[in-house]
Coordinates of C-alpha atoms in Angstrom, one line a residue:
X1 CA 18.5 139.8 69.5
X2 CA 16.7 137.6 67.2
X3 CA 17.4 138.7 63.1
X4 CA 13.7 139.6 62.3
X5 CA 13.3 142.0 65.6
X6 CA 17.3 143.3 64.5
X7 CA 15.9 144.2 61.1
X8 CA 12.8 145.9 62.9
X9 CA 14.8 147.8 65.0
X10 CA 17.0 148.9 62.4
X11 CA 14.1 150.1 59.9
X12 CA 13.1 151.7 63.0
X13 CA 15.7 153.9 64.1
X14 CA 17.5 154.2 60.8
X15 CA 14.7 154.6 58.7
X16 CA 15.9 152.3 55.9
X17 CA 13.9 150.8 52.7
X18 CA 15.8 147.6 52.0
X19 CA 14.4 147.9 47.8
X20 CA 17.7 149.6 46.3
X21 CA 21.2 147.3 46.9
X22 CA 22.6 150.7 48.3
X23 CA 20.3 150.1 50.9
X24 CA 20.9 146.2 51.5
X25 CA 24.7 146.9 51.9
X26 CA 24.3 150.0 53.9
X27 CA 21.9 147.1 56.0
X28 CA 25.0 144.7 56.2
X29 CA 27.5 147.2 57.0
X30 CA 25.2 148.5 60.0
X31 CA 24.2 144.7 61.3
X32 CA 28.2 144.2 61.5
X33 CA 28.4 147.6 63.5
X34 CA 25.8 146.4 65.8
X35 CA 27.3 143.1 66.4
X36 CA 30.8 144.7 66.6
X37 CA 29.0 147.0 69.3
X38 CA 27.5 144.3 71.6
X39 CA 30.9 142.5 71.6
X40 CA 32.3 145.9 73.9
X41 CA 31.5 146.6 77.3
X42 CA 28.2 148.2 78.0
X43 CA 28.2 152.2 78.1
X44 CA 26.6 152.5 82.0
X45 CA 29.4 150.7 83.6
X46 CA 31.2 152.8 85.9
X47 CA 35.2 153.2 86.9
X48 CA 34.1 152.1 90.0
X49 CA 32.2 149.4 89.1
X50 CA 34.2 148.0 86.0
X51 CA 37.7 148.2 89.2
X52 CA 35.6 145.9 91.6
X53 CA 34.1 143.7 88.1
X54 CA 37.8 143.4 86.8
X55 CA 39.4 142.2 90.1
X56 CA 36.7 139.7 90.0
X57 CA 37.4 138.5 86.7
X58 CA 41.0 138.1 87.3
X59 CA 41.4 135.9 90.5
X60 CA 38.5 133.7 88.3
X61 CA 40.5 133.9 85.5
X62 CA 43.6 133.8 86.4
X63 CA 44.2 129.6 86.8
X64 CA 42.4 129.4 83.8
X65 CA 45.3 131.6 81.7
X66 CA 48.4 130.1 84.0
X67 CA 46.9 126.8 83.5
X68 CA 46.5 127.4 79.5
X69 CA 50.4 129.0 79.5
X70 CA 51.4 125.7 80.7
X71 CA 49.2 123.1 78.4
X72 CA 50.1 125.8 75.3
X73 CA 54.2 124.7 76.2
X74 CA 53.4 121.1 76.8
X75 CA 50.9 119.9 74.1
X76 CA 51.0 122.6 71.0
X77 CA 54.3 124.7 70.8
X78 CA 56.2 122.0 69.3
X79 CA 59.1 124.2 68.9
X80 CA 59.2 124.8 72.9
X81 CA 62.0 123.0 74.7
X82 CA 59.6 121.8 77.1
X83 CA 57.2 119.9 74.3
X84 CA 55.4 116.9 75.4
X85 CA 52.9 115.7 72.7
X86 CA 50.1 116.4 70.8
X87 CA 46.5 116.5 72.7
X88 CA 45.1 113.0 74.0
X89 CA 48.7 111.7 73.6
X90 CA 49.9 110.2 76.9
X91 CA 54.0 110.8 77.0
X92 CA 56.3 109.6 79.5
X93 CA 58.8 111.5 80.8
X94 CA 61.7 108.5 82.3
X95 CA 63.7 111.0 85.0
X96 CA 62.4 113.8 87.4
X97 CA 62.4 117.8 87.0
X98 CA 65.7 119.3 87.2
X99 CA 66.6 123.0 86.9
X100 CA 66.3 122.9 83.4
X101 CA 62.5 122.3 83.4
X102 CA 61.1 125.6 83.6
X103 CA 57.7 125.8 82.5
X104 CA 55.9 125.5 85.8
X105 CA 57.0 126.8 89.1
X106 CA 57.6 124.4 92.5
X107 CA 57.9 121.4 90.4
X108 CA 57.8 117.9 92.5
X109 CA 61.6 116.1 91.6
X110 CA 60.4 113.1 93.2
X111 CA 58.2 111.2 90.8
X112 CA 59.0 110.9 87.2
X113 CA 55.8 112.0 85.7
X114 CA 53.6 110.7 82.2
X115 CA 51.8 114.2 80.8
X116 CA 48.5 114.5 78.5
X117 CA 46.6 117.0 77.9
X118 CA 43.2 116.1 77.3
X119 CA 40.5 117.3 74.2
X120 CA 37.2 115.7 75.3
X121 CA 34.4 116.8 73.0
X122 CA 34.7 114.2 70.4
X123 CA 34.9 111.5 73.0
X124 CA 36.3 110.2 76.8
X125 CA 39.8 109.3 77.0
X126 CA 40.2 106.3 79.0
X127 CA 43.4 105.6 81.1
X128 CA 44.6 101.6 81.5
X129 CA 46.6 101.1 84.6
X130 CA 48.7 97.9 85.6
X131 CA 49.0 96.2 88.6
X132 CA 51.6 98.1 91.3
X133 CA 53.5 96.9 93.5
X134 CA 51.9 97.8 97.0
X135 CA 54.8 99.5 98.4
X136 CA 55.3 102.1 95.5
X137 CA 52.8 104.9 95.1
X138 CA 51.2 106.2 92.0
X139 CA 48.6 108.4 91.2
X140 CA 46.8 110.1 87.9
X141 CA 45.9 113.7 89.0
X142 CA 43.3 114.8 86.6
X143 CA 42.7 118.6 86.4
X144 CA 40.1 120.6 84.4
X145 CA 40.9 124.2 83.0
X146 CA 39.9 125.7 85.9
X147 CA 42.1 123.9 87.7
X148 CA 40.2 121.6 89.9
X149 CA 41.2 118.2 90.8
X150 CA 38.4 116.6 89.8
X151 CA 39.8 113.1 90.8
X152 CA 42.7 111.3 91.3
X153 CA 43.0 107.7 90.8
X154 CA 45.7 106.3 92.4
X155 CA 47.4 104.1 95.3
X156 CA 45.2 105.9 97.9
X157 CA 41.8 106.0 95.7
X158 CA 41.9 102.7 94.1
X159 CA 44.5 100.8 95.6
X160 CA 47.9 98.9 93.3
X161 CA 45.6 96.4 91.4
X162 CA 45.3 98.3 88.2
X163 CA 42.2 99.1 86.4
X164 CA 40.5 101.4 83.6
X165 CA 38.9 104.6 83.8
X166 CA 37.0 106.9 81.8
X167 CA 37.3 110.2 81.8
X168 CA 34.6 112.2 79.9
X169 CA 33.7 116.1 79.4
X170 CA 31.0 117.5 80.0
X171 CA 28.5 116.5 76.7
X172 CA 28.9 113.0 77.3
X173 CA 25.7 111.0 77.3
X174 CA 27.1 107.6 77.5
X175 CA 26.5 104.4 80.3
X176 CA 29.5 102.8 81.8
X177 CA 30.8 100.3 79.2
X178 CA 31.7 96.8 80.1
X179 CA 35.7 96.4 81.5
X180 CA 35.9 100.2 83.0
X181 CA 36.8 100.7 86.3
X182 CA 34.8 104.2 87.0
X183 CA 33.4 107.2 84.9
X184 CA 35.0 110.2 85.9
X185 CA 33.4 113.6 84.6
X186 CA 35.1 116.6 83.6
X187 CA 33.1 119.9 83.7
X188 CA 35.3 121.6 81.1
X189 CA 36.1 120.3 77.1
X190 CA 40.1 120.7 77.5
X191 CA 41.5 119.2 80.5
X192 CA 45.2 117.8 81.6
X193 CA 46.0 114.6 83.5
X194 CA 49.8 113.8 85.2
X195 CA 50.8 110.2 86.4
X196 CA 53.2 110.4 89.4
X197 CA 55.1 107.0 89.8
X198 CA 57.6 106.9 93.1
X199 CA 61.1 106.6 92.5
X200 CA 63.0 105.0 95.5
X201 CA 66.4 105.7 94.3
X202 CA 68.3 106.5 91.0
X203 CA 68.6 102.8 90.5
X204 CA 64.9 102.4 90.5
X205 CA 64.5 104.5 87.5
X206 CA 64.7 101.4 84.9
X207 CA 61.8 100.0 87.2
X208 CA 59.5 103.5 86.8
X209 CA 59.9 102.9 83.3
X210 CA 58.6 99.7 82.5
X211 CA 55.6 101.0 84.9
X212 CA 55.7 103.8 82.4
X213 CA 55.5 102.1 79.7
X214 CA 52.4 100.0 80.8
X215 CA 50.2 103.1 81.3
X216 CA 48.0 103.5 78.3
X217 CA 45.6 106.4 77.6
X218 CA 43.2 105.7 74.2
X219 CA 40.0 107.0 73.1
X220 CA 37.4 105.2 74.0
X221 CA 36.2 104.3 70.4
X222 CA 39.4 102.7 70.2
X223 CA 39.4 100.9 73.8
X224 CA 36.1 99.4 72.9
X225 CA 37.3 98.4 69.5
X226 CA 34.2 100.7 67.5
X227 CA 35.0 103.4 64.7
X228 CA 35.9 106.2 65.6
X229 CA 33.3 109.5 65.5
X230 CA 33.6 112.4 63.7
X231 CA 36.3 114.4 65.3
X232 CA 35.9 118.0 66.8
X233 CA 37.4 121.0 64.8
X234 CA 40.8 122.2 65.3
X235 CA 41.4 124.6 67.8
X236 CA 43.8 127.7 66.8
X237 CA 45.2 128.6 70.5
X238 CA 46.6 132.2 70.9
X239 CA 50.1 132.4 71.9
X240 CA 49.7 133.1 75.5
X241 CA 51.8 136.0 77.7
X242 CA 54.7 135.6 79.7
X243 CA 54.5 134.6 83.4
X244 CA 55.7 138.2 83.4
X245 CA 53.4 139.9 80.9
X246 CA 49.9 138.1 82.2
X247 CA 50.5 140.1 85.7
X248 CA 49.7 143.1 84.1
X249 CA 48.4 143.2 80.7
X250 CA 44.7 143.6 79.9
X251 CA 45.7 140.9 77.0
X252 CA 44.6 138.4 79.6
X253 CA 41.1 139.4 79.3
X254 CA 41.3 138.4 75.1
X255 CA 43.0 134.9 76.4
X256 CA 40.4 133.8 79.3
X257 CA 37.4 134.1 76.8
X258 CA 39.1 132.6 74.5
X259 CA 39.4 129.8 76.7
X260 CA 35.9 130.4 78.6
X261 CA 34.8 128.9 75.2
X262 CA 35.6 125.2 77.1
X263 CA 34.3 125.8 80.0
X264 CA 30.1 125.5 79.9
X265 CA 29.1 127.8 82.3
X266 CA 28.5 126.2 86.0
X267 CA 24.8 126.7 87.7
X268 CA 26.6 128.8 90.7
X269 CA 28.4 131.0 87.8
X270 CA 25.4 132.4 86.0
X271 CA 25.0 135.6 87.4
X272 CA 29.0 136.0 87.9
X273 CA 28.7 135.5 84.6
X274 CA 26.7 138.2 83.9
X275 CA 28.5 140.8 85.8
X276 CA 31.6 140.0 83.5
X277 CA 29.5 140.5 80.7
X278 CA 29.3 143.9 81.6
X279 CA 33.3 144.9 80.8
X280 CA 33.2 142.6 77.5
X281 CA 34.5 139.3 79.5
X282 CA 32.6 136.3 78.5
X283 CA 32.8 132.9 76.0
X284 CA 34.2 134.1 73.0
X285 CA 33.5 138.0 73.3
X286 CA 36.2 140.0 72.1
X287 CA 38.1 142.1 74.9
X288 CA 39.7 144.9 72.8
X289 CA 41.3 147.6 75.5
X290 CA 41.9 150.0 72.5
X291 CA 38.5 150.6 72.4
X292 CA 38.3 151.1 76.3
X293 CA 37.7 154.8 77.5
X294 CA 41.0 155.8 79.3
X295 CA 38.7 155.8 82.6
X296 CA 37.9 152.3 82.3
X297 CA 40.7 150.8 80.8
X298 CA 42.7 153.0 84.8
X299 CA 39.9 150.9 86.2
X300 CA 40.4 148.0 84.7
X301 CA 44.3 147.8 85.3
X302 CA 43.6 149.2 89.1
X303 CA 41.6 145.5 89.2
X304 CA 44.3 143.8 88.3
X305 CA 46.5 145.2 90.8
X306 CA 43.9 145.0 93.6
X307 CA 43.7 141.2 92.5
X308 CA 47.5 141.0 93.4
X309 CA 47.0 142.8 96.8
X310 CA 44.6 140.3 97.8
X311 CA 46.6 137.4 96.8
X312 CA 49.5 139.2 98.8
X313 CA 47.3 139.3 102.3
X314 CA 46.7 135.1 101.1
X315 CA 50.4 134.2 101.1
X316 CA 50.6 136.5 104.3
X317 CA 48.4 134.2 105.7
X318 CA 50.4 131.2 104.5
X319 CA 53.6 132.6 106.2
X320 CA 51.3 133.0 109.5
X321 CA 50.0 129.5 108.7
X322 CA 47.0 130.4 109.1
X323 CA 46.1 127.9 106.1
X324 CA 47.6 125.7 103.9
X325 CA 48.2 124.1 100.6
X326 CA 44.9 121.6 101.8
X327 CA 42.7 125.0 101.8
X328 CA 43.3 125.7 98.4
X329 CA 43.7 122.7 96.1
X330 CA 41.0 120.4 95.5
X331 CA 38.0 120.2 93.7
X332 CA 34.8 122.6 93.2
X333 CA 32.8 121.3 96.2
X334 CA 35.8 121.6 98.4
X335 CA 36.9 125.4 97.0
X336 CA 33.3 126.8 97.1
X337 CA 34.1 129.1 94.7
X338 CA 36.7 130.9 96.1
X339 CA 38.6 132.2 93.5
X340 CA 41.1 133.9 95.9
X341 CA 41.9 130.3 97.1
X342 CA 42.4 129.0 93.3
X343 CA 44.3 132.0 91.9
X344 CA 46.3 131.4 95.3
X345 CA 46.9 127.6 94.3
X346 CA 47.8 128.4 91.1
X347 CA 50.7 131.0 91.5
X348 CA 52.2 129.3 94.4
X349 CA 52.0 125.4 93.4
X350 CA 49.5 125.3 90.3
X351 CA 48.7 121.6 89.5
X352 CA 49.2 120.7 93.5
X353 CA 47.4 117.4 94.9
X354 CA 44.5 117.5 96.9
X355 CA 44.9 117.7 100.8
X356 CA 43.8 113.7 100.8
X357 CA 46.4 112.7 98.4
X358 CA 49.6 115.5 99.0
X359 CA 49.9 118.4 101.6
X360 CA 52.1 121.4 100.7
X361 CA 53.8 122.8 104.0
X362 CA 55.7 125.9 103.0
X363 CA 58.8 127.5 104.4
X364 CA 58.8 130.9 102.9
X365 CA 60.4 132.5 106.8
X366 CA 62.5 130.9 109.0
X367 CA 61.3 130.6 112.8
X368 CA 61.3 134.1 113.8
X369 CA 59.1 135.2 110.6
X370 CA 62.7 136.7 108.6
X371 CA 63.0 135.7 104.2
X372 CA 65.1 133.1 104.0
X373 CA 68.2 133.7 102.2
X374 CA 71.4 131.3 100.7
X375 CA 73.6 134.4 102.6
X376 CA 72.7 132.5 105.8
X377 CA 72.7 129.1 107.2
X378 CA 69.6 127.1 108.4
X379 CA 68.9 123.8 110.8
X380 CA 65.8 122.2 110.2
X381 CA 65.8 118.9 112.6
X382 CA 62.8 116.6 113.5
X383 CA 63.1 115.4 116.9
X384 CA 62.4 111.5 117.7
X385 CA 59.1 109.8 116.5
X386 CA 58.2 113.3 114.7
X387 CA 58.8 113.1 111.5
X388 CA 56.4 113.8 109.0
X389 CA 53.3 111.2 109.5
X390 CA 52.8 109.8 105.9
X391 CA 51.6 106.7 104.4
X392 CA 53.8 106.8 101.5
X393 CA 56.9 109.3 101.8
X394 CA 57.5 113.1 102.6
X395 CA 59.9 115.3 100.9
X396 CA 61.7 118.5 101.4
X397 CA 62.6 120.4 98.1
X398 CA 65.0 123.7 97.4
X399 CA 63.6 126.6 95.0
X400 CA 64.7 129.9 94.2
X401 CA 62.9 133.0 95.0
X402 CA 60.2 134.5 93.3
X403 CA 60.8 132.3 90.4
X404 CA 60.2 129.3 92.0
X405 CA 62.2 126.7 90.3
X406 CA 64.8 124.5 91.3
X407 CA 68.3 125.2 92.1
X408 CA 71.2 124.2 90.3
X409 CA 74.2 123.2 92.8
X410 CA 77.6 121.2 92.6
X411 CA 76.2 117.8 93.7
X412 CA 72.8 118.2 91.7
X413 CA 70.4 117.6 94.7
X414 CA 67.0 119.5 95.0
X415 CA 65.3 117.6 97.8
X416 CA 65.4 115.2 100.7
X417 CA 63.2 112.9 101.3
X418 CA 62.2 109.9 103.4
X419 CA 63.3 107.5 101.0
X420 CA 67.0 108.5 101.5
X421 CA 66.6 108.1 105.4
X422 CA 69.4 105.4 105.4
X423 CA 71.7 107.8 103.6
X424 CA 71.5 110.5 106.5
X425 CA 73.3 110.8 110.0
X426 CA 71.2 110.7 112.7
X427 CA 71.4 112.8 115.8
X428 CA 72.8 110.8 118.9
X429 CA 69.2 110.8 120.6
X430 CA 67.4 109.4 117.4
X431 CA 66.3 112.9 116.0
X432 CA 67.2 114.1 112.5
X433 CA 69.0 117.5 111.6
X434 CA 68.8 118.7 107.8
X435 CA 71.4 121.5 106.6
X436 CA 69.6 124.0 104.2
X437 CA 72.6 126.6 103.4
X438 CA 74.8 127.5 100.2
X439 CA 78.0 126.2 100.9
X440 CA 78.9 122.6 102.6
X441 CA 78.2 121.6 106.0
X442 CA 81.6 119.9 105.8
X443 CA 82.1 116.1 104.7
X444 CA 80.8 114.5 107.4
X445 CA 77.1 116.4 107.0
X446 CA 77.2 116.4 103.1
X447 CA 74.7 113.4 103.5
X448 CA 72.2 115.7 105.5
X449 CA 72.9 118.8 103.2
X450 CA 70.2 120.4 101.1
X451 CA 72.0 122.9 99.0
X452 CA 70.4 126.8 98.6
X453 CA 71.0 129.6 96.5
X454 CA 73.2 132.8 96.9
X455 CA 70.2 134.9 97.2
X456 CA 66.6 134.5 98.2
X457 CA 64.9 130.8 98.3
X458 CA 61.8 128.9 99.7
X459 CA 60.9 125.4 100.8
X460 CA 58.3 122.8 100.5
X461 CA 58.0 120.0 102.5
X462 CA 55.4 117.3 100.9
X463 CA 53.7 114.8 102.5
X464 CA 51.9 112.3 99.8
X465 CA 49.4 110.2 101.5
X466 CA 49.3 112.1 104.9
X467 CA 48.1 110.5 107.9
X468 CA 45.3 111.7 109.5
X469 CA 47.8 113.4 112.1
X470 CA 49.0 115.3 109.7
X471 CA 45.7 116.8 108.6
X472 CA 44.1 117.5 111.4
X473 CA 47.0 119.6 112.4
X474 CA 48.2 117.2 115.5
X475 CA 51.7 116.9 114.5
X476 CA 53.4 120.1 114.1
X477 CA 55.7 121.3 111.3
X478 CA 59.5 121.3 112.8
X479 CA 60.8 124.8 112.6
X480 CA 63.0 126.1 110.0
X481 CA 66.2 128.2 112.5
X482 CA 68.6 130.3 111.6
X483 CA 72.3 129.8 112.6
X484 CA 73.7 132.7 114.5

């Protein structure tokens, strides 16, 4: 409401004469009551209504808060353990995940990574690559709050030559300068980018580095050698809730429109946008439950937990496979908007590669459909000329269950992968059997061991670069059988 038909309204229905001071404060004080009131959700909503409008907001919103739990550890706590760097500071990180890195959950251990997160409204960021050898495989996964993979440079995309590109947000009004490879737009003002650089062996690592070390990320005022503009205010991020805590508490509502304030709203969004509106979630509105009627505020958390029931029938459908990790990571055009999909992505594997670039293939049951469990022993063997079909590698990594992290074990390995293929024994006919149990196979299988956990675990087998085999669903992922 504009402030001249506010003060109509007011002298209106209040019948107030502004001449006396009395009356001028009594004004202010009754303007910040107004404001205060539009900020909480609308009267007319019912239970009903505000159940099916909060389930909605949550599988929308919940990448957005995951994502920002993540980027709050890695580029502001700097008392955090896992600390990378400041905003639009590009940080290397010389090894691969271990147990000890827990902020994220399936982590990749095969590909020492370099982390930024990115702050675009002052200006682009652009990313300097050198030239790769052929053979080795890199790419720079750039992902916007929502969690979109709105591109990913890299070995597959633009080949091992090296190259520049800019990646701008979304009030960017500038031409392609001179000596950039390719503009790159970001729908959303905060933003994160990972390189992956392959690691053939442990003795490779001193070679990752000085790749590492040749990556360069710089505004672009500075890559085209100009002054610098003015830059954008500080941003004072709220500590965000536990993995734990953001399951459940209506907190998340206060954090995803604080962070909806980065994210201009999307033409397809407008009216889902409007339907939020109507249980206070929206671009810096304030969510306060305290003020919620106890109907609404049983409605609200019954959304929240219907949200969880549908992700539940989604990882169902995983176990089935029914779909896969390629159904739910990409970008905007390829999700549709399905925010089941997303919120899906994001608890199982958030920050996964595109179908094009990485496929996901989970082993949460073993072959007749039963939890997999460190109390038992497992074969997983890939008979002749069907191993995974991949351009670059494949690689099949141990995490615990539900946590999802990586397992400490006695000889520190977390995966196998194709690159140690002259490590393992082969089976007499050619085929390859890989042990996945707690305890040791016994000497002469150590090299074809994958260690698990005492109690529950799960497994992903990655294919970067899949051939098209492998995504059209021609070759078959080998079955993961129990020992009797």
């Amino acid at each position: 409401m504009h402030q001249r038909s506010l003060l109509d309204f007011l002298k209106c229905n209040y019948h107030l004469k502004l001449e006396t001071m009395k009356n001028k404060l009594l004004l202010g004080l009754v303007i910040i009551a107004f404001a205060i009131g539009c900020q909480s959700p609308k009267t007319e909503v019912t239970p009903e209504e505000a159940r099916a409008i909060a389930k909605e907001a949550y599988l929308y919103g919940f990448p957005l808060v995951d994502n920002m739990r993540v980027q709050y550890t890695y580029f502001v706590d700097k008392g955090h353990a896992n600390y990378k760097g400041p905003y639009n500071t590009l940080v290397n990180i010389p090894r691969v995940f271990t147990p000890d890195d827990r902020a994220i959950q399936t982590p990749n251990s095969d590909t020492p990574y370099s982390w930024i997160g990115l702050d675009l409204r002052a200006e682009p960021i652009v990313f300097t690559v050198p030239p790769i050898a052929p053979e080795r495989y890199w790419s720079l996964q750039l992902i916007d709050l929502y969690t979109h993979n709105f591109d990913i440079p890299g070995s597959r995309t633009d080949g091992n030559n090296g190259g520049s590109f800019l990646v701008a947000g979304p009030n960017w009004q500038g031409e392609k300068p001179e000596g950039i490879t390719r503009v790159i737009r970001c729908e959303t003002e905060i933003a994160s980018a990972q390189f992956r650089t392959q690691l053939f062996n442990p003795d490779d690592l001193e070679n990752v580095k000085k790749i590492q070390d040749q990556y360069i990320a710089q505004p672009l005022s500075s890559f085209l050698k100009n002054p610098a503009p003015k830059a954008a205010p500080a941003i004072d991020f709220p500590q965000p809730l536990t993995p734990d805590s953001q399951r459940t508490s209506l907190d998340f509502f206060s954090l995803l429109n604080f962070y909806l304030q980065f994210c201009p709203t999307h033409p397809s969004e407008v009216a889902l946008m409007e339907r939020f509106e109507k249980i206070g979630i929206g671009a810096g509105k304030i969510f306060d439950a305290e003020k919620l009627s106890p109907e609404l505020k049983e409605a609200i958390e019954a959304g929240i937990t219907d949200a969880w029931s549908d992700f539940q029938g989604l990882r169902d459908r995983f176990n089935r496979g029914e779909m896969t990790s390629g159904d739910a990571l990409g970008t905007r055009e390829h999700l549709q908007n399905n925010y089941l999909y997303r919120m899906g992505a994001a608890v199982i594997g958030i920050y996964g590669l595109s179908k094009e670039e990485a496929i996901y293939l989970p082993y949460f049951t073993d072959s007749d459909g039963q939890k997999l469990d460190g109390s038992y022993r497992y074969n997983l063997r890939f008979e002749k000329g069907q191993m995974p079909p991949v351009n670059s590698f494949w690689s099949l990594t141990m995490y615990d269950s539900p946590a999802s992290l990586l397992v400490h074990n006695p000889i520190n390995r977390y995966l196998l992968n194709s690159t140690m293929l002259s490590q393992f024994k082969m089976d007499e006919d050619g085929g390859l059997t890989l042990y996945i149990q707690h305890d040791s196979p016994g000497k002469d299988k150590e090299s074809n061991w994958l260690p698990a956990p005492k109690g529950a675990f799960l497994l992903f087998n990655r294919l970067y670069w899949p051939k098209p085999e492998a995504l059209d669903g021609t070759w078959k992922q080998a079955p993961l059988v129990r020992v009797q």
